Short mmCIF file of C-alpha atoms and ligand atoms in Angstrom, two decimals:
data_model
loop_
_atom_site.label_atom_id
_atom_site.label_comp_id
_atom_site.label_asym_id
_atom_site.label_seq_id
_atom_site.Cartn_x
_atom_site.Cartn_y
_atom_site.Cartn_z
CA MET A 15 118.45 121.25 248.68
CA LEU A 16 114.76 121.86 248.30
CA LYS A 17 114.27 125.84 247.86
CA VAL A 18 110.36 125.99 248.87
CA THR A 19 109.12 128.75 251.13
CA VAL A 20 105.86 129.79 252.20
CA ASN A 21 104.30 133.14 253.11
CA SER A 22 101.16 132.42 255.24
CA ARG A 23 100.51 136.33 255.31
CA ASN A 24 99.96 136.23 251.45
CA THR A 25 96.52 135.96 251.23
CA HIS A 26 96.16 136.43 247.45
CA ASN A 27 97.86 133.14 247.01
CA TYR A 28 96.57 130.06 248.61
CA ILE A 29 99.33 128.11 250.49
CA TYR A 30 98.79 124.90 248.26
CA ARG A 31 99.05 127.20 245.11
CA GLN A 32 102.57 128.80 246.52
CA ILE A 33 103.85 125.50 246.95
CA TYR A 34 102.81 124.33 243.51
CA LYS A 35 104.38 127.14 241.81
CA GLN A 36 107.65 126.94 243.19
CA LEU A 37 107.88 123.09 242.52
CA LYS A 38 106.74 123.67 238.92
CA LYS A 39 109.59 126.26 238.49
CA GLU A 40 112.07 123.65 240.15
CA ILE A 41 111.10 120.78 238.00
CA LEU A 42 111.30 122.97 234.74
CA MET A 43 114.64 124.42 235.64
CA HIS A 44 115.69 120.83 236.14
CA HIS A 45 116.63 121.40 239.77
CA PHE A 46 115.22 117.72 240.26
CA LEU A 47 116.64 114.69 238.58
CA PRO A 48 114.27 112.69 236.31
CA ASP A 49 112.69 110.23 238.48
CA GLU A 50 113.64 111.57 241.53
CA LYS A 51 111.36 111.23 244.34
CA LEU A 52 109.57 114.29 246.06
CA PRO A 53 109.44 114.13 249.85
CA SER A 54 106.52 112.35 251.14
CA LYS A 55 103.45 114.84 251.91
CA ARG A 56 103.99 114.26 255.68
CA GLU A 57 107.60 115.29 255.35
CA MET A 58 106.93 118.24 253.11
CA ALA A 59 104.00 119.53 255.53
CA GLY A 60 106.67 119.28 258.55
CA ARG A 61 109.37 120.95 256.79
CA LEU A 62 107.17 123.93 255.66
CA ASN A 63 105.18 124.11 258.69
CA VAL A 64 102.00 123.89 256.75
CA SER A 65 99.05 121.30 256.75
CA ILE A 66 99.12 117.88 254.72
CA ASN A 67 95.92 119.02 252.84
CA SER A 68 97.90 122.00 251.50
CA VAL A 69 100.83 119.75 250.21
CA ASN A 70 98.56 117.54 248.59
CA GLY A 71 96.73 120.10 247.00
CA ALA A 72 99.94 121.25 245.20
CA TYR A 73 101.00 117.50 244.40
CA GLN A 74 97.58 116.92 243.09
CA GLN A 75 97.78 120.00 240.63
CA LEU A 76 101.38 118.82 239.50
CA LEU A 77 100.20 115.11 238.91
CA ALA A 78 97.17 116.53 237.07
CA GLU A 79 99.43 118.68 234.54
CA GLY A 80 102.08 115.87 234.31
CA TYR A 81 104.97 117.40 236.10
CA ILE A 82 105.04 114.49 238.27
CA TYR A 83 103.90 111.06 238.60
CA SER A 84 102.77 108.64 241.52
CA ILE A 85 103.54 104.97 242.17
CA GLU A 86 101.15 103.70 244.58
CA ARG A 87 102.37 103.10 248.26
CA SER A 88 105.65 104.34 247.25
CA GLY A 89 105.10 108.28 246.56
CA PHE A 90 105.53 111.07 244.05
CA TYR A 91 108.51 111.05 241.24
CA VAL A 92 109.50 113.78 238.98
CA GLU A 93 108.66 113.33 235.33
CA LYS A 94 111.38 113.57 232.66
CA LEU A 95 111.03 116.72 230.90
CA ASP A 96 112.83 118.22 227.92
CA THR A 97 114.62 121.59 228.36
CA ILE A 98 112.32 124.85 227.43
CA PRO A 99 113.45 128.50 227.75
CA LEU A 100 111.55 129.80 230.77
CA SER A 101 109.52 132.89 230.77
CA ASP A 102 109.29 135.32 233.51
CA ASN A 103 105.97 135.81 232.60
CA THR A 104 106.48 139.45 231.04
CA LEU A 105 105.21 139.98 227.81
CA ASN A 106 107.76 140.92 225.02
CA PRO A 107 107.07 144.47 223.78
CA LEU A 108 104.53 144.87 220.77
CA ASP A 109 106.15 145.27 217.43
CA PRO A 110 105.16 148.72 216.42
CA ASP A 111 104.18 147.79 212.89
CA LEU A 112 101.58 145.33 214.63
CA THR A 113 99.82 148.28 216.90
CA GLU A 114 96.28 149.08 215.92
CA LYS A 115 95.03 152.36 215.29
CA GLY A 116 92.31 153.92 217.56
CA ILE A 117 89.04 155.27 216.42
CA PRO A 118 89.51 158.76 215.28
CA ASP A 119 88.37 161.47 217.69
CA GLU A 120 85.46 163.63 217.56
CA ASP A 121 86.93 166.15 215.61
CA TRP A 122 87.51 164.01 212.44
CA ILE A 123 84.62 164.52 209.75
CA SER A 124 83.91 161.07 207.87
CA PHE A 125 83.64 161.00 204.09
CA SER A 126 83.67 157.29 204.36
CA HIS A 127 81.42 154.88 202.43
CA MET A 128 81.87 152.10 204.78
CA SER A 129 79.52 153.29 207.42
CA ALA A 130 76.00 153.90 208.21
CA ASP A 131 74.34 156.74 210.57
CA LYS A 132 74.98 155.67 214.04
CA SER A 133 73.23 158.48 215.67
CA LEU A 134 69.81 157.95 214.26
CA PHE A 135 69.62 154.30 214.79
CA PRO A 136 66.41 153.19 216.71
CA TYR A 137 68.47 151.69 219.53
CA ASP A 138 65.43 151.24 221.87
CA SER A 139 63.54 149.33 219.47
CA TRP A 140 66.17 147.17 218.65
CA LEU A 141 66.80 146.42 222.25
CA ASN A 142 63.06 145.81 222.38
CA CYS A 143 63.21 143.28 219.65
CA THR A 144 66.18 141.58 221.22
CA HIS A 145 63.99 141.42 224.55
CA LYS A 146 61.23 139.69 222.54
CA ALA A 147 63.66 137.48 220.62
CA LEU A 148 65.39 136.45 223.91
CA ASN A 149 61.91 135.56 225.65
CA SER A 150 60.50 133.89 222.66
CA SER A 151 63.17 131.64 221.72
CA LYS A 152 65.50 130.73 224.57
CA ALA A 153 65.58 127.25 223.22
CA GLY A 154 66.79 128.74 219.94
CA LEU A 155 69.93 130.14 221.43
CA VAL A 156 71.14 126.39 223.00
CA ASP A 157 69.61 124.39 220.45
CA ASN A 158 72.13 123.31 217.95
CA SER A 159 69.42 122.78 215.30
CA SER A 160 69.21 126.78 215.22
CA LEU A 161 72.60 126.86 214.19
CA ILE A 162 71.95 124.73 210.68
CA SER A 163 73.94 125.98 208.15
CA GLN A 164 71.43 128.25 206.38
CA GLY A 165 70.35 130.28 209.40
CA VAL A 166 67.06 130.36 211.31
CA TYR A 167 64.14 129.15 208.94
CA SER A 168 61.71 131.94 210.58
CA VAL A 169 64.27 134.61 210.09
CA ARG A 170 64.63 133.51 206.18
CA ARG A 171 60.81 133.70 205.98
CA SER A 172 60.86 137.26 207.22
CA ILE A 173 63.76 138.21 204.79
CA CYS A 174 61.95 136.34 201.84
CA ARG A 175 58.68 138.30 202.54
CA LEU A 176 60.37 141.62 202.92
CA LEU A 177 62.62 141.11 199.76
CA SER A 178 59.66 140.22 197.39
CA ILE A 179 57.98 143.47 198.54
CA THR A 180 60.96 145.97 198.42
CA ARG A 181 63.15 144.27 195.69
CA GLY A 182 60.83 142.20 193.25
CA VAL A 183 63.00 139.19 194.53
CA LYS A 184 61.34 135.79 194.01
CA CYS A 185 62.43 132.95 196.20
CA TYR A 186 61.47 130.58 198.85
CA PRO A 187 63.03 130.75 202.32
CA GLU A 188 64.58 127.43 201.51
CA GLN A 189 66.86 129.16 198.91
CA ILE A 190 68.16 131.66 201.29
CA ILE A 191 71.38 131.24 203.37
CA ILE A 192 72.25 133.73 205.79
CA GLY A 193 75.87 134.57 206.71
CA GLY A 194 78.06 136.90 208.96
CA GLY A 195 78.93 139.14 206.07
CA THR A 196 79.07 139.09 202.23
CA GLN A 197 82.69 137.71 201.85
CA SER A 198 82.04 134.42 204.14
CA LEU A 199 79.13 133.82 201.81
CA ILE A 200 80.97 134.48 198.67
CA GLN A 201 83.59 131.74 199.99
CA VAL A 202 80.58 129.22 200.82
CA LEU A 203 79.12 130.10 196.93
CA CYS A 204 82.80 129.55 195.22
CA HIS A 205 82.93 126.15 196.76
CA ILE A 206 79.62 125.22 194.99
CA PHE A 207 81.08 125.74 191.77
CA PRO A 208 83.71 123.65 190.28
CA ILE A 209 87.44 124.41 190.91
CA ASN A 210 88.21 125.51 187.22
CA THR A 211 85.23 128.03 187.02
CA LYS A 212 86.26 131.27 185.63
CA TYR A 213 85.11 134.42 187.52
CA ALA A 214 85.07 138.02 186.28
CA MET A 215 84.38 141.28 188.04
CA GLU A 216 83.72 144.79 187.70
CA GLU A 217 86.78 147.25 186.98
CA PRO A 218 86.63 149.38 189.30
CA GLY A 219 84.99 147.34 191.53
CA TYR A 220 84.73 145.82 195.26
CA ASN A 221 88.33 144.87 196.11
CA ARG A 222 87.60 142.67 199.27
CA ILE A 223 85.62 140.22 196.69
CA TYR A 224 88.66 140.33 194.30
CA GLN A 225 91.31 139.89 196.82
CA LEU A 226 89.30 136.96 198.45
CA LEU A 227 88.79 135.25 195.03
CA LYS A 228 92.62 135.58 194.42
CA LEU A 229 93.23 134.20 198.14
CA MET A 230 91.41 131.34 197.05
CA HIS A 231 93.50 130.70 194.13
CA LEU A 232 90.47 131.43 191.69
CA ASP A 233 90.82 132.23 188.24
CA VAL A 234 89.31 135.67 188.22
CA SER A 235 89.52 138.42 185.68
CA THR A 236 88.22 142.12 185.48
CA ILE A 237 85.99 143.79 182.89
CA GLN A 238 85.84 147.47 182.47
CA LEU A 239 82.66 149.57 182.37
CA ASP A 240 80.94 151.48 179.79
CA ASN A 241 78.14 154.13 180.73
CA LYS A 242 75.45 151.44 181.20
CA GLY A 243 77.59 149.31 183.79
CA ILE A 244 79.82 146.17 183.08
CA ASP A 245 80.55 146.23 179.04
CA ILE A 246 78.60 143.23 177.42
CA SER A 247 80.88 143.53 174.34
CA LYS A 248 83.94 142.58 176.69
CA ILE A 249 82.00 139.67 178.20
CA LYS A 250 80.82 138.10 174.81
CA ASN A 251 84.54 137.72 173.58
CA LYS A 252 85.84 136.02 176.88
CA ASP A 253 85.58 132.68 178.34
CA LEU A 254 83.78 132.99 181.41
CA ASN A 255 81.28 131.23 183.94
CA VAL A 256 80.40 133.61 186.69
CA LEU A 257 80.02 137.30 186.72
CA TYR A 258 80.12 139.52 189.68
CA ILE A 259 78.11 142.76 189.50
CA THR A 260 76.55 145.52 191.63
CA PRO A 261 73.75 146.64 189.09
CA SER A 262 71.52 148.67 191.20
CA HIS A 263 74.69 151.01 192.15
CA GLN A 264 77.77 150.05 190.75
CA PHE A 265 80.57 150.04 193.27
CA PRO A 266 81.94 152.67 193.37
CA THR A 267 80.98 154.49 190.07
CA GLY A 268 77.37 154.62 191.21
CA ILE A 269 75.98 153.71 187.73
CA ILE A 270 72.72 152.13 187.88
CA MET A 271 72.34 149.54 185.03
CA PRO A 272 69.75 149.94 182.64
CA VAL A 273 67.10 147.31 181.88
CA SER A 274 68.45 146.70 178.39
CA ARG A 275 71.85 145.89 179.68
CA ARG A 276 70.04 143.65 182.27
CA ILE A 277 68.43 141.82 179.81
CA GLN A 278 71.61 141.14 177.63
CA LEU A 279 73.13 139.85 180.73
CA LEU A 280 70.53 137.55 181.45
CA ASN A 281 70.73 136.29 178.16
CA TRP A 282 74.27 135.78 178.19
CA ALA A 283 73.83 133.97 181.40
CA SER A 284 71.29 131.48 179.99
CA GLN A 285 73.50 130.28 176.96
CA ASP A 286 75.71 128.01 178.89
CA GLU A 287 74.48 125.47 181.76
CA ASP A 288 77.73 126.72 183.79
CA ARG A 289 77.14 130.59 183.50
CA TYR A 290 75.74 132.59 186.65
CA ILE A 291 75.43 135.99 187.53
CA ILE A 292 76.10 137.38 191.14
CA GLU A 293 73.91 140.13 191.72
CA ASP A 294 75.31 142.06 194.81
CA ASP A 295 72.58 144.47 195.92
CA TYR A 296 74.47 145.94 198.81
CA ASP A 297 72.75 149.49 199.14
CA SER A 298 69.71 149.01 197.08
CA GLU A 299 67.31 150.47 199.94
CA PHE A 300 68.34 153.97 198.88
CA LYS A 301 67.28 155.18 195.57
CA TYR A 302 66.57 159.00 195.22
CA GLU A 303 64.22 161.16 192.91
CA THR A 304 62.52 158.03 191.63
CA ASN A 305 61.49 154.76 193.19
CA VAL A 306 63.87 152.05 193.83
CA ILE A 307 64.94 149.91 190.76
CA PRO A 308 63.69 146.29 190.87
CA SER A 309 66.62 143.64 191.33
CA LEU A 310 68.03 141.92 188.41
CA GLN A 311 66.78 138.53 190.29
CA GLY A 312 63.41 139.52 189.93
CA LEU A 313 63.83 139.70 186.04
CA ASP A 314 65.48 136.19 185.78
CA THR A 315 63.36 133.76 184.78
CA TYR A 316 66.30 131.32 183.69
CA GLU A 317 67.35 130.90 187.23
CA LYS A 318 70.88 132.31 186.68
CA VAL A 319 71.02 135.08 189.39
CA ILE A 320 72.40 134.67 192.67
CA TYR A 321 71.26 137.34 194.71
CA PHE A 322 73.38 138.93 197.64
CA GLY A 323 72.09 141.30 200.20
CA THR A 324 72.96 142.79 203.34
CA PHE A 325 72.08 144.73 206.44
CA SER A 326 75.00 146.51 206.86
CA LYS A 327 73.79 149.74 205.11
CA SER A 328 70.16 149.71 206.01
CA LEU A 329 70.90 148.82 209.71
CA LEU A 330 74.53 148.85 211.06
CA PRO A 331 77.67 147.01 209.74
CA GLY A 332 78.57 145.55 212.90
CA PHE A 333 75.28 143.47 213.11
CA ARG A 334 77.20 141.14 210.45
CA ILE A 335 73.95 139.76 208.89
CA SER A 336 74.07 139.10 205.11
CA TYR A 337 72.31 136.57 202.89
CA MET A 338 72.54 134.95 199.35
CA ILE A 339 69.69 133.41 197.60
CA LEU A 340 70.47 130.34 195.55
CA PRO A 341 68.70 129.00 192.43
CA GLN A 342 67.28 125.67 193.12
CA LYS A 343 70.34 123.80 191.05
CA LEU A 344 73.02 125.44 193.16
CA LEU A 345 70.95 124.90 196.28
CA LYS A 346 70.84 121.22 195.78
CA LYS A 347 74.67 121.10 195.34
CA TYR A 348 75.10 123.29 198.51
CA ARG A 349 72.85 121.19 200.50
CA LYS A 350 74.98 117.84 198.92
CA THR A 351 78.26 119.22 200.04
CA GLN A 352 78.16 122.06 202.67
CA ASN A 353 75.20 121.42 204.65
CA PHE A 354 77.68 120.42 207.49
CA LEU A 355 78.83 124.04 207.93
CA LEU A 356 77.60 125.94 210.90
CA GLN A 357 75.78 129.41 210.58
CA THR A 358 78.24 132.10 211.36
CA SER A 359 75.89 134.94 212.01
CA SER A 360 74.74 135.35 215.77
CA VAL A 361 71.25 133.57 216.43
CA LEU A 362 70.19 136.27 218.71
CA THR A 363 70.97 138.86 216.13
CA GLN A 364 69.06 136.93 213.32
CA MET A 365 65.99 136.43 215.91
CA THR A 366 66.14 140.21 216.88
CA LEU A 367 66.16 141.20 213.16
CA ARG A 368 63.19 139.04 212.71
CA GLN A 369 61.19 140.76 215.43
CA PHE A 370 62.47 144.11 213.83
CA ILE A 371 61.26 143.27 210.46
CA ASP A 372 57.87 141.59 211.30
CA SER A 373 56.96 144.68 213.83
CA GLY A 374 57.21 146.98 210.92
CA GLU A 375 60.01 148.71 212.51
CA TYR A 376 62.54 147.99 209.48
CA GLN A 377 60.47 149.50 207.02
CA LYS A 378 59.90 152.56 209.41
CA HIS A 379 63.44 153.04 209.80
CA ILE A 380 64.20 152.69 206.18
CA LYS A 381 61.61 155.30 205.35
CA LYS A 382 63.18 157.76 207.82
CA MET A 383 66.81 157.17 206.69
CA LYS A 384 65.84 157.66 203.12
CA GLN A 385 64.54 160.99 203.93
CA VAL A 386 67.48 161.71 206.02
CA TYR A 387 70.27 160.59 203.81
CA SER A 388 68.30 162.31 200.62
CA GLU A 389 68.55 165.70 202.35
CA ARG A 390 72.15 165.22 203.43
CA ARG A 391 72.89 164.20 199.76
CA ILE A 392 71.25 167.26 198.25
CA LYS A 393 72.73 169.27 200.67
CA LEU A 394 76.47 168.05 200.18
CA ILE A 395 76.19 168.09 196.58
CA LYS A 396 75.05 171.70 196.91
CA THR A 397 77.84 172.64 199.05
CA LEU A 398 80.35 170.84 196.94
CA ASN A 399 79.44 172.48 193.51
CA LYS A 400 79.25 175.67 195.34
CA LYS A 401 82.78 175.52 196.87
CA PHE A 402 84.60 173.75 193.99
CA GLY A 403 82.77 175.29 190.95
CA ASP A 404 84.28 173.80 187.74
CA ASN A 405 86.76 172.00 189.51
CA ILE A 406 84.50 168.87 190.42
CA LYS A 407 82.17 166.48 188.69
CA ILE A 408 79.74 164.26 190.64
CA HIS A 409 78.72 160.89 189.17
CA GLY A 410 76.50 158.18 190.39
CA GLU A 411 74.57 160.29 192.83
CA ASN A 412 71.21 158.98 192.54
CA ALA A 413 71.27 155.80 194.61
CA GLY A 414 73.02 154.54 197.83
CA LEU A 415 75.02 156.26 200.58
CA HIS A 416 77.93 157.37 198.38
CA PHE A 417 78.88 158.80 195.10
CA LEU A 418 81.95 159.45 192.92
CA THR A 419 83.89 162.70 192.58
CA THR A 420 86.33 163.82 189.82
CA PHE A 421 88.50 166.60 190.94
CA ASP A 422 90.50 169.05 188.98
CA THR A 423 93.44 169.58 191.02
CA ARG A 424 97.08 169.95 190.53
CA LYS A 425 97.83 167.44 193.41
CA THR A 426 98.50 163.94 193.11
CA ILE A 427 96.29 161.35 194.89
CA ASP A 428 98.81 160.71 197.48
CA GLU A 429 99.36 164.43 198.32
CA VAL A 430 95.72 164.81 198.59
CA MET A 431 95.31 161.76 200.97
CA LYS A 432 98.31 163.06 203.16
CA ARG A 433 96.54 166.57 203.26
CA ALA A 434 93.32 165.04 204.07
CA GLN A 435 94.93 163.15 207.10
CA GLU A 436 96.17 166.55 208.37
CA GLU A 437 92.99 167.92 207.68
CA LYS A 438 91.33 165.19 209.77
CA ILE A 439 88.92 163.97 207.04
CA GLU A 440 88.22 160.28 206.44
CA LEU A 441 88.55 160.21 202.76
CA TYR A 442 88.80 157.42 200.26
CA SER A 443 90.10 157.47 196.73
CA ILE A 444 89.27 155.25 193.70
CA ARG A 445 92.38 153.58 194.08
CA ARG A 446 91.03 151.02 196.95
CA CYS A 447 88.61 149.75 193.89
CA ARG A 448 91.09 149.42 191.02
CA LEU A 449 91.44 145.69 190.87
CA ASN A 450 93.72 145.30 187.77
CA PRO A 451 97.10 147.51 188.89
CA LYS A 452 97.75 148.07 184.98
CA ILE A 453 94.56 150.30 184.58
CA PRO A 454 95.66 153.87 185.35
CA VAL A 455 93.23 155.83 187.97
CA LYS A 456 91.78 159.22 187.56
CA LYS A 457 91.74 161.71 190.49
CA GLN A 458 88.63 160.43 191.77
CA PHE A 459 87.32 160.02 195.46
CA ILE A 460 84.45 158.18 196.80
CA ILE A 461 82.32 160.45 198.76
CA GLY A 462 80.16 158.59 201.50
CA PHE A 463 77.62 160.70 203.55
CA ALA A 464 76.04 157.95 205.92
CA ASP A 465 78.02 158.91 208.96
CA LEU A 466 78.23 162.92 208.16
CA SER A 467 75.49 164.81 209.95
CA ALA A 468 73.91 167.77 208.11
CA GLU A 469 75.58 170.15 210.34
CA ARG A 470 79.08 169.21 209.80
CA ILE A 471 78.71 169.42 205.85
CA GLU A 472 79.89 173.18 205.52
CA GLU A 473 83.04 172.37 207.68
CA GLY A 474 83.89 168.99 206.06
CA VAL A 475 83.43 170.67 202.46
CA GLU A 476 86.13 173.29 203.66
CA ARG A 477 88.63 170.83 204.82
CA LEU A 478 88.21 168.96 201.73
CA TYR A 479 88.83 171.89 199.68
CA ARG A 480 91.97 172.75 201.68
CA ALA A 481 93.07 169.21 201.30
CA MET A 482 92.43 169.15 197.51
CA MET A 483 93.26 172.45 196.54
CA GLU A 484 95.53 174.55 198.50
C1 76U B 25 79.15 145.29 201.01
C2 76U B 25 79.82 145.93 198.36
C3 76U B 25 79.92 146.27 197.03
C4 76U B 25 79.03 144.38 200.06
C5 76U B 25 80.06 146.87 199.59
C6 76U B 25 79.65 146.59 200.95
O1 76U B 25 80.12 142.13 204.46
O2 76U B 25 77.64 142.49 203.85
C7 76U B 25 83.90 148.70 200.88
C8 76U B 25 85.21 148.86 200.65
O3 76U B 25 78.87 144.04 205.35
P1 76U B 25 79.09 142.92 204.37
O4 76U B 25 79.52 143.70 202.85
C9 76U B 25 78.69 144.88 202.37
N1 76U B 25 79.28 144.86 198.73
O5 76U B 25 80.55 147.98 199.39
C10 76U B 25 80.08 147.29 202.08
N2 76U B 25 81.10 148.09 201.99
C11 76U B 25 82.30 147.47 202.52
C12 76U B 25 82.26 147.14 203.91
F1 76U B 25 82.36 148.40 204.69
C13 76U B 25 83.62 148.05 202.19
O6 76U B 25 86.25 148.42 201.53
O7 76U B 25 85.74 149.96 200.05
#
């Protein structure tokens, strides 16, 4: 006996959908035999007291999804379906291990090195630039050619000019590849190198790249630092091809590599055809007391440096625009093997960035933020020194948006981290930057000040003191 009923007062559910849903369920529950004939449309309409049109709508939908088939001048028949457990449309409860933490509430104070200041960003000018970008290049948003692998050409031209002025980087726009983050570009780069390439990174260093190389099953080792950055004597003794470094502001120690070490590294790279240096210049816009230090790429006459940059620190990390600059030899390989990949950074964001740079807003913003970060940094260092006295040492504070601190405390890193949670401070230890687990870590913490307003410094340092010492 066919169990289909229709409620004509149910205005949320069209009659044809009510019939369709019930028939679908009946079929899935195998209440029909395979190849059983359904009542004709007329007969069904009569039984349910509905129009033939409604029944036709239900049958057509079942037909389109493959629950039934039709035989011309004969009628509709039920398909043969395997058994499947039926869901009653309720969602299984989410495994507690999978729930995501919400954003910390207003009361939290951030010493994170992963942000930029969100309150001083010139949202109005950015919106203005988005407007202009939309008006001037609607075609760019639908035209597949603007999704070309390397990113929009005119945007690359603007980045190229900017880098030549601000970082002494020498390149053609053709050499730039834009991407939605440093990690995705590193993946692209690693695919250019032969599979047996030997990589090395700074220890301590940027774990998210280390983990990525491991994930790609690449051969990656770590090299410890001396007071000038990555230790050249350890490099010379190793069989290595590609070295990933952060010379402008070593992550996380903050060491600024002097020119003597830069030259040694370039000469090392020049000694073998397969050697390259990846220069990750992630926060170089911010240099205090003296002028910015020019890039390693600008010093390189051998075409051995692959320069990486990002707008995550100078604008906002959520924009996801980063770029790399390939030496011509690597660019040729890229064009041969990876030009089919589509661009990962949004075209609208790229076009907006171009307007932002070309109108001078970018440089204006950097100038302002340099001033703000510089004052904030001075106040934070002063407050920390005053509160902690001999119990704190600050390193690498002359550039970027974070510095490293060593604390003289009886507590373990774990104890401090637990107390930091209780005090509602966002704090990161150097542990996240230890790549080789065999190397012991000191009681060091990365102190970021990008998202810490000047008014909250005193309170933040008080909380840090309680977490660290009490
Ligand atoms: C980036 C280093 C060393 C690049 C960085 C960062 O993808 O372009 C650090 C952590 O936004 P992207 O990456 C920029 N190179 O430290 C920025 N910092 C990371 C992202 F917030 C996180 O996990 O400790």
